[in-house]
Amino acid sequence: MTDDILTHSSDKQGILTGSCLLMDQEPEILSLRPEQFADYVGQTEVVEALKIAIEAAIQREEPVDHILFHGPPGLGKTTLAHIIANEMGGNLTSTSGPSLEKGGDLIGILTHLEDRDILFIDEIHRTPKIVEEFLYPAMEDFAVDFVFDKGIHARSHKYRLNRFTLVGATTRVGLLSAPLRDRFGIFRSLDFYNESDLAKIIRRSAALLKVTVDDEGANELSSRSRGTPRIVNRLLKRVRDYSQVRADGIITKKTVEAALVLEGVDEKGLTDLDRKYLKTIIEFYKGGPVGIEAIAATLQEETDTLVDVIEPYLLKVGLVTRTSSGRKASEAAYKHLGFSFQKRMFQ
């Protein structure tokens, strides 16, 4: 029976091997994330500033300044951290603010970093305060302080760290404490992509996925992707599946439209949750203004989900406005959803 098991495992090429199998190199497994600035599309000013900072740091043979990226999800903050590590010739260690529950978690990571390594902390604004305080000396002096024993027997020991670069990413920069924010030497905001840049990303991703997309198909898909590369790549895969099963395998405007109807994505890129959000303001609260907590309670969604995921794009395209007394649906939102818009004299 043992021989049968070994023979069966051999037929399947083994579950664990020391080499890269052909199946590991298939397009579905390979990442669509660019690995160098030459392949990165969009965020021109941010990329140019990073290139200058990295080249200068390499010439001085020192790590680049600590970097903070902020902006809505899916715009390339994690991708830029990977590219920075590749350009600096260091290793990337990734973690997130909520996963660093105690100081020991962070210290264990910091003490294993080598010179010019990159530590990437996603959602850094959610780092617990007690952990954040360990970051201050680590970022400024490349050292952490250990305290042994308690009371009158307490002793402090300073442990020297290798010179690393911290790359932080946040969707809520206002929630960062001032002491932490001020310790970043490079502070960059990422904005939504225009449709021409998204079309370039589509063509690059389509080539990696070995799927054909025509110009009209790329333009239609880019217009429905909320200005976000992560979304455009996700929708591209769904359209690829549809064109493979229901069409001739070529992504056209017609296949994009048909595939995204099934995904619930309309011509402006709004999802079912986006439309429910707008309809709640219009139908339940007469167009607003209404507080975000009331909207979240009506939709039975988390407030953070609405603020971080739903609202940035709706604000960007002018479908909703944010006032001191709450959120209001714009005239464009009424028209997009097919509601008649009447201005109220007292709003």
Phi, psi and omega in degrees: 000324178299319180297322179297319180296317180296320180295318179297319180295323179296322179296327181272007180069011176085147177279319180239125176224164179271359183237163179279120180276163180300323182295335179286346182256010179292150183304327182292336182265324179297139181286144175275000183287126176294150184250355178213162184299330181299332181262354184277132182251137175088182180049050190303312183294320179297314181297317181297317178297320180292320179301315180297314182297319181291316180297319179295319180295320179295319178297324179275355181057049177217163180290152176289155179304156176298141189237136175239123175254136174222151182156172180301161180296148171087009184264359174114017181294313178294320179300316179297325177297318177297318181294318179301317179298317179295317181292327180277347181075024180248175177268151179254128172246122184250141174207185178221156182305311182295335182281347178268084188279330180221164184302326181297329178298316181288317182298321179299324178287314184298321184287349179259000179282141176260173178303134178069009174290159179247127171255116180255122178244109178278151182049050186295339179291346179262013176289129179302148183302319182294329177282321181302324182294335175287337181288331185303302179292331180294320181283322184275314189246359185052054180205155173230147182256126175260139175246122180257148178061186182221165177062224184288346179265003183295136177227146181247138179228130180266123179254123181282136179254158170290154184284109184240175175240128175266125174248116179254146177230137180212147173261352183227073186297334179293341180272355177286139176290149181300317180300323179285316182299321184287347181273357176272129181279332181238124187233110187230138178257134177259132182251167178298150182276151172276168188292328180293320177292322178296323178296323176296319178296320179299314182295320178295314180294321179297322178295321178292325179276356180058050177232147182265131177228131179273173186297317180295322178295318179295318181293320180294318180293320180294327181287344182254012189253017172058024178066025188232119180302321181299319180289321181296322178290323179294315180292326178301319180293322179291320178293323176301315179300315182296314182294330179289322185268319187254350181229201184265013178091353179259131182276115178240176177301320182295317180289326176298313180299315182293318182293321184281343170298318178293330180277352181076023181255122183270188187293341176265359181088008181283139177265178178301319181292323176301313182293322176297321178301311181293319180295326178298315179296318185285313187275317184275328187236022173053037177089355179091181007284149179214144181290151182295329179294323178293319178296314181299319179295320179295318181277349185057045177238159176289142178301319181299324178298316180293318184289319186273326189254315188275309190292321185307315182287320179297324176291320182298317183268005173077024179272344178215149176237151181248120181242174180295337181259001176138193182267143178230140175279137182275170177299325179297325179293318177302312183295320182296325182268359177084020177265148175280137184253124175231123179290134177268144184292324179240108182243000000 
